[in-house]
CSV table of C-alpha atoms in Angstrom, one decimal:
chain,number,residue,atom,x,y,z
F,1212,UNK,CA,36.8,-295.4,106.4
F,1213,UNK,CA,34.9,-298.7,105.2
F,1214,UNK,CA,31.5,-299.0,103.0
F,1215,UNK,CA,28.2,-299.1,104.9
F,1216,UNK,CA,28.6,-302.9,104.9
F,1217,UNK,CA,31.5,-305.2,106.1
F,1218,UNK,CA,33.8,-305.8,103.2
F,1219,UNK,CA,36.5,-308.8,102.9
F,1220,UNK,CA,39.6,-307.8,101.7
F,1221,UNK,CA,43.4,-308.7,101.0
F,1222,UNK,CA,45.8,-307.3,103.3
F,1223,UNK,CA,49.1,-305.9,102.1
F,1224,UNK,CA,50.5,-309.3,102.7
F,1225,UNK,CA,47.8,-311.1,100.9
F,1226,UNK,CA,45.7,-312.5,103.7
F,1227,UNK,CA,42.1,-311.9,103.7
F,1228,UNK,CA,40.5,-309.2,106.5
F,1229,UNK,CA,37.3,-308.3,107.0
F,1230,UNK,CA,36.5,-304.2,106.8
F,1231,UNK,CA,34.2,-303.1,109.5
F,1232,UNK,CA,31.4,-301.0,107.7
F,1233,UNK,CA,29.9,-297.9,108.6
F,1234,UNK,CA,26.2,-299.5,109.8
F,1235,UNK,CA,28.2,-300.3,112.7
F,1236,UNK,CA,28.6,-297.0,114.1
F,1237,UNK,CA,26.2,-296.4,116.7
F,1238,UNK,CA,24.0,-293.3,116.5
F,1239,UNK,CA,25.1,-293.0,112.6
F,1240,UNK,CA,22.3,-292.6,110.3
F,1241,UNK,CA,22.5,-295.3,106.8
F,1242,UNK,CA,21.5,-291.6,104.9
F,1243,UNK,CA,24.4,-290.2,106.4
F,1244,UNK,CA,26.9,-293.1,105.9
F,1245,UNK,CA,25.7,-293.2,102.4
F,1246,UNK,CA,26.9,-290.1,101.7
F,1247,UNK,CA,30.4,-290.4,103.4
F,1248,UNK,CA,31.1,-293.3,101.3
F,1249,UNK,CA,30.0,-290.9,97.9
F,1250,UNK,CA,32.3,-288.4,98.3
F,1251,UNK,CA,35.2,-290.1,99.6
F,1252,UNK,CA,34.9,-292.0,96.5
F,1253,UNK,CA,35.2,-288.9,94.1
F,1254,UNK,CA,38.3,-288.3,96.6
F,1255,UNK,CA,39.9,-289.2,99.8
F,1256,UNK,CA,39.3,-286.4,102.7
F,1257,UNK,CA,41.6,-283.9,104.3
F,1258,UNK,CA,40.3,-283.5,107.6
F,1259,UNK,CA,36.9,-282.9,110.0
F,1260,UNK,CA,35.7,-279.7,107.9
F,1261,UNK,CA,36.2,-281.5,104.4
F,1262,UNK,CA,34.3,-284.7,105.8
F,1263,UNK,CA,31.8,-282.2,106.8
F,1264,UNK,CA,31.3,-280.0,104.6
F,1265,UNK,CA,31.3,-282.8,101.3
F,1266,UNK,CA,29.5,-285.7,103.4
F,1267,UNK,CA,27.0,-282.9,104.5
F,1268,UNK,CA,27.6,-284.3,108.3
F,1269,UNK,CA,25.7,-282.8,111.1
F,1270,UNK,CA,27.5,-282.4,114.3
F,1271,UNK,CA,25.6,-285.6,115.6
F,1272,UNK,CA,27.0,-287.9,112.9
F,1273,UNK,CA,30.7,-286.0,113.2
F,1274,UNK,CA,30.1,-287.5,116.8
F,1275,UNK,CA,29.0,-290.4,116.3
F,1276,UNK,CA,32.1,-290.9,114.1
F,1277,UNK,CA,34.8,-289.5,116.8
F,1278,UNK,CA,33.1,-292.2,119.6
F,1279,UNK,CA,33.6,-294.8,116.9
F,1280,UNK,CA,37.4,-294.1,116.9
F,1281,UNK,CA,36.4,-293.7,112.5
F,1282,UNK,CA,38.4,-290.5,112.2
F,1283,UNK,CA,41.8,-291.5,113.2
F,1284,UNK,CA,43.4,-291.0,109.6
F,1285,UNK,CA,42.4,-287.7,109.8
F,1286,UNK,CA,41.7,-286.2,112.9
F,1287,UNK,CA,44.2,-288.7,115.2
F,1288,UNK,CA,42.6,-290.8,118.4
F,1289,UNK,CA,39.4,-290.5,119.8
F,1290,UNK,CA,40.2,-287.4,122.3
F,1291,UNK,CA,41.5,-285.5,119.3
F,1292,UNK,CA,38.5,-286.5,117.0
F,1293,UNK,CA,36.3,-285.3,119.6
F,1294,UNK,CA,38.4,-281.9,119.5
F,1295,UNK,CA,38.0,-281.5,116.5
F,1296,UNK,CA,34.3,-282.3,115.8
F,1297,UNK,CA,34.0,-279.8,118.3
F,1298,UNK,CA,34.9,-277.1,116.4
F,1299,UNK,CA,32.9,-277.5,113.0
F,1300,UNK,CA,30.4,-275.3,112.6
F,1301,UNK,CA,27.0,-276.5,111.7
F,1302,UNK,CA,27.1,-274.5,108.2
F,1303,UNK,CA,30.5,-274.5,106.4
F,1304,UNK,CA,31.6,-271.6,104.4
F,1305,UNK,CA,32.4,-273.3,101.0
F,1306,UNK,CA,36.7,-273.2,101.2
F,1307,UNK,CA,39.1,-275.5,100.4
F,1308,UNK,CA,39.6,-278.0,103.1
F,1309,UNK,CA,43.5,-276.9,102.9
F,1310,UNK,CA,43.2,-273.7,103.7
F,1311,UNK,CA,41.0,-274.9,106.7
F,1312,UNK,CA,42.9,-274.6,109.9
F,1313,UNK,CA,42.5,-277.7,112.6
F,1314,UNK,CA,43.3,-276.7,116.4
F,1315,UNK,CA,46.2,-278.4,117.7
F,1316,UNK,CA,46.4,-279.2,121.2
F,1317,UNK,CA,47.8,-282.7,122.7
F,1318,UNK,CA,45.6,-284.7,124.7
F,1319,UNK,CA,46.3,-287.8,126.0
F,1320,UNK,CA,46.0,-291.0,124.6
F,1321,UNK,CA,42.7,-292.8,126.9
F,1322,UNK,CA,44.0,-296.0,128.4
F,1323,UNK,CA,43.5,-299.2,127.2
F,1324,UNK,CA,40.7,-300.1,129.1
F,1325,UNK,CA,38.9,-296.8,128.4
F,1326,UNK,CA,38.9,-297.4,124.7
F,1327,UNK,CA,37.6,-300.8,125.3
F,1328,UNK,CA,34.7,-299.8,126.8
F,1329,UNK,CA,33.8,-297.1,124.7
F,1330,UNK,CA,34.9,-299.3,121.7
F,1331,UNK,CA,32.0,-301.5,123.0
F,1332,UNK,CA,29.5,-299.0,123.0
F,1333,UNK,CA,29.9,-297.3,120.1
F,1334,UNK,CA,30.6,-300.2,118.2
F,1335,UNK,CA,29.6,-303.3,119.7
F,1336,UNK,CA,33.0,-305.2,119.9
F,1337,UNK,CA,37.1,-303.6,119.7
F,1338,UNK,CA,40.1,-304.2,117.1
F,1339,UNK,CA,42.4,-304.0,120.5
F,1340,UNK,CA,42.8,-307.0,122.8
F,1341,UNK,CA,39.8,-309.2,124.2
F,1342,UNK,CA,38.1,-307.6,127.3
F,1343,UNK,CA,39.5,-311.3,129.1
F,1344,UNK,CA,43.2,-310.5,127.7
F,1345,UNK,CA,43.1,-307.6,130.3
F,1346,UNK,CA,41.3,-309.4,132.9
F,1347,UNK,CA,43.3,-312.7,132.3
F,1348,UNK,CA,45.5,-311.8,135.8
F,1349,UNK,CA,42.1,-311.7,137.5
F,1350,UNK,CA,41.5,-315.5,136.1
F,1351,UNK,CA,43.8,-317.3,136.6
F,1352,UNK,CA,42.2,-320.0,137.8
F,1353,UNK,CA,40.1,-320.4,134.9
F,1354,UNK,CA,41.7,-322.0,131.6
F,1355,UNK,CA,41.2,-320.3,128.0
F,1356,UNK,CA,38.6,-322.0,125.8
F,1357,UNK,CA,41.9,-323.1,123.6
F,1358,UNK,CA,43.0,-325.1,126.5
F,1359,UNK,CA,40.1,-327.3,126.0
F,1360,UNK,CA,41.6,-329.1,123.2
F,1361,UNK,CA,44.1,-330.4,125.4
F,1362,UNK,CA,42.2,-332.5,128.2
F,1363,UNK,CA,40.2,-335.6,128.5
F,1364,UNK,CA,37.0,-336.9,127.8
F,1365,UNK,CA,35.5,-336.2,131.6
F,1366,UNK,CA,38.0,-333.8,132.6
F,1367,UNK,CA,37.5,-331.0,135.1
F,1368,UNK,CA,37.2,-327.8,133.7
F,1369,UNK,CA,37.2,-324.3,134.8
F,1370,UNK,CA,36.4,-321.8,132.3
F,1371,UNK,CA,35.3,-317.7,132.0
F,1372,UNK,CA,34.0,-315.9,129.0
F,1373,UNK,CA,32.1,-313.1,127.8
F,1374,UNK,CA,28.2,-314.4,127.3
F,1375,UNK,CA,27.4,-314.4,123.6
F,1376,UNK,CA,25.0,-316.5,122.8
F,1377,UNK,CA,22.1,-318.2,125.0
F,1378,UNK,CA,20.1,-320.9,123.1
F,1379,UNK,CA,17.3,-322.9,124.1
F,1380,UNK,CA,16.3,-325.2,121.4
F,1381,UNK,CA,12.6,-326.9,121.6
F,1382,UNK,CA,13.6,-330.2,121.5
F,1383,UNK,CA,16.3,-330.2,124.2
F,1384,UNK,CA,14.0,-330.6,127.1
F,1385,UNK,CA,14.7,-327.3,128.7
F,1386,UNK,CA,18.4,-327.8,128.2
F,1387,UNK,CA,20.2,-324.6,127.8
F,1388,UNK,CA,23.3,-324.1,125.5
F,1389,UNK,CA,25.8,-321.0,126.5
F,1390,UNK,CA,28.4,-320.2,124.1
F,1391,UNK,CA,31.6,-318.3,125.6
F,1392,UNK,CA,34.2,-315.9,124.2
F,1393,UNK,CA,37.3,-315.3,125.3
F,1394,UNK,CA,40.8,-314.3,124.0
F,1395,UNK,CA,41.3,-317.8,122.3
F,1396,UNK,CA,38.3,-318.4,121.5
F,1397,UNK,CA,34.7,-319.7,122.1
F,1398,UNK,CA,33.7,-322.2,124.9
F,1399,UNK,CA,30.4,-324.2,124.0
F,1400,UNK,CA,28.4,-324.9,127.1
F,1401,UNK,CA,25.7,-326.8,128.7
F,1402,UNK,CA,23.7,-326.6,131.2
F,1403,UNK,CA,20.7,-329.0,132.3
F,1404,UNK,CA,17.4,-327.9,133.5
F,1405,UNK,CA,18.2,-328.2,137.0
F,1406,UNK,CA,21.2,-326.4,137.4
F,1407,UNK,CA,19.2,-323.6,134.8
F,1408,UNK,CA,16.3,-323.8,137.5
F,1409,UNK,CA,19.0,-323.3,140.3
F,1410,UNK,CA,21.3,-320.5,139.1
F,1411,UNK,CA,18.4,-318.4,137.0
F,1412,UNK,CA,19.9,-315.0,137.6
F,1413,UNK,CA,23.6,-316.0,136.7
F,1414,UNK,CA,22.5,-317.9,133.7
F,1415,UNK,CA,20.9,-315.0,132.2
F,1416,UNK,CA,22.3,-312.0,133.5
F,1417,UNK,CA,25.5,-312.7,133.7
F,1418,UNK,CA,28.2,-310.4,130.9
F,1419,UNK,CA,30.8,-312.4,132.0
F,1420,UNK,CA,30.0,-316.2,133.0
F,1421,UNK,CA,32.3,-318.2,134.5
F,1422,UNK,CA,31.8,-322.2,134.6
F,1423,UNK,CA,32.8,-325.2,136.8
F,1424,UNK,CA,32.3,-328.7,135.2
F,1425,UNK,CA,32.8,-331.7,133.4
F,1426,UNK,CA,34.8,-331.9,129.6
F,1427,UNK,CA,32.9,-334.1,127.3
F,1428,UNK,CA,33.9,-334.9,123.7
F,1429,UNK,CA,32.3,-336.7,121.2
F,1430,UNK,CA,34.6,-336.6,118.0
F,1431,UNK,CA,35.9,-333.3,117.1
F,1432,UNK,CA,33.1,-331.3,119.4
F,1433,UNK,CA,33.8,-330.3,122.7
F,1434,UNK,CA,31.4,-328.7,125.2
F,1435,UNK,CA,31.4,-328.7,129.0
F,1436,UNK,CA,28.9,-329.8,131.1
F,1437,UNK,CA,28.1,-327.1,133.5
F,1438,UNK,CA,27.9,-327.8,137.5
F,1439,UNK,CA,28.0,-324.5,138.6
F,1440,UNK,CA,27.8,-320.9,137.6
F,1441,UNK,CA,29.4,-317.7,138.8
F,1442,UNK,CA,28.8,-314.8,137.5
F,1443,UNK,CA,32.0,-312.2,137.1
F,1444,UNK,CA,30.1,-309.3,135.5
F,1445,UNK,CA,31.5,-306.6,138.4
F,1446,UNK,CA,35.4,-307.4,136.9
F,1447,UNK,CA,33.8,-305.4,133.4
F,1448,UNK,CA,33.2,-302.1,135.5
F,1449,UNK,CA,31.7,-299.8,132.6
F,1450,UNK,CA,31.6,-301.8,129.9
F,1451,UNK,CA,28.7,-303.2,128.3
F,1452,UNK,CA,28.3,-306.5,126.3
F,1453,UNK,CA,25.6,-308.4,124.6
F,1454,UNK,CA,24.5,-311.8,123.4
F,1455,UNK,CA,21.9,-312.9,121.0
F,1456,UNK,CA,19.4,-314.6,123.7
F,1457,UNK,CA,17.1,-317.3,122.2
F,1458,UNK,CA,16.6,-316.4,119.0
């Protein structure tokens, strides 16, 4: 488990990571993840009941950890966690978490898609693939947002990403700029006033955007003109992205 905040650190083989932090969980209170991060200070924990019973965890936050996939270190994947959670009682007689007896039954592993979308919603993005990594068959016809650093000034381009940024600055004369994510990267894109008049509803509904148009460089920025839009949202079934929209 992490500190409430993000954390950079140095993996084993001295490259820096960044440590998700607890604010991240959804439905986790900052009391809560405050005092998770106490007492696994004075010591690491054993399993569900000890996190319980020295974090003082309600079964809400216990959940709210399980959906996050937090508890694998102790209590296995995200079906197991949820076993487990389960089973602690609201008050906890004060024993030793060894003597504390978890229930083992096997359930199976969800697939990858099913802990990408819950990955999504309990967290807001995955440590597994990219959601276009597993829809990359689906798309073939559009190129990866790396790919762009190998065509012309003016080339052709068709390109697909998740939506996750929408920016309208005040100055641009109702010029829209779209940033795209995808497995390789991000895709910046543009899209004039009249196409943004045209294609409203797929400008600023779509989840997943796909984009026909016109590579344009100038130096060591590239962004794509946009000629039309096509919006691919149905190919994420349940799950649920966002983008930071005009702020």
């Amino acid at each position: 488990m992490s500190d409430y905040d993000c954390t950079l650190e140095r993996r084993s083989d001295h490259e820096p990571a960044l440590r998700l932090g607890l604010r991240l969980v959804n439905g986790l209170s900052r009391v809560a993840a405050a005092r998770i991060v106490t007492a696994r200070h004075q010591q690491p924990f054993v399993n569900t009941h000890d996190l319980a019973q020295r974090a003082a965890l309600n079964r809400r936050d216990l959940a709210a950890l399980a959906a996050a996939n937090a508890l694998v270190d102790i209590a296995g994947h995200r079906r197991a966690a949820r076993w487990q959670v389960a089973g602690v009682e609201a008050t906890l007689p004060l024993v030793p978490a060894q003597a504390v007896r978890e229930s083992v039954i096997e359930f199976a592993r969800q697939s990858e898609g099913e802990e990408l979308v819950e990955d999504y919603a309990s967290v807001g993005l995955t440590l597994g693939r990219h959601p276009l990594a597993l829809l990359r068959d689906r798309l073939q016809d559009y190129r990866c947002s790396r790919e762009l650093q190998t065509l012309r000034h003016g080339s052709a381009v068709q390109i697909a990403g998740l939506v996750i940024c929408r920016q309208r600055p005040g100055s641009a004369s109702g010029v829209i700029f779209v940033t795209l994510e995808d497995e390789t990267g991000v895709a910046n894109i543009i899209v004039w006033r009249s196409l943004a008049e045209r294609q409203r509803r797929e400008l600023l509904q779509a989840q997943l955007l796909a984009v026909s148009g016109e590579l344009q460089r100038e130096g060591e920025v590239i962004h794509v003109i946009a000629h039309r839009l096509h919006d691919h949202s149905h190919l994420l079934g349940r799950l649920v992205t966002a983008s930071r929209d005009f702020h």
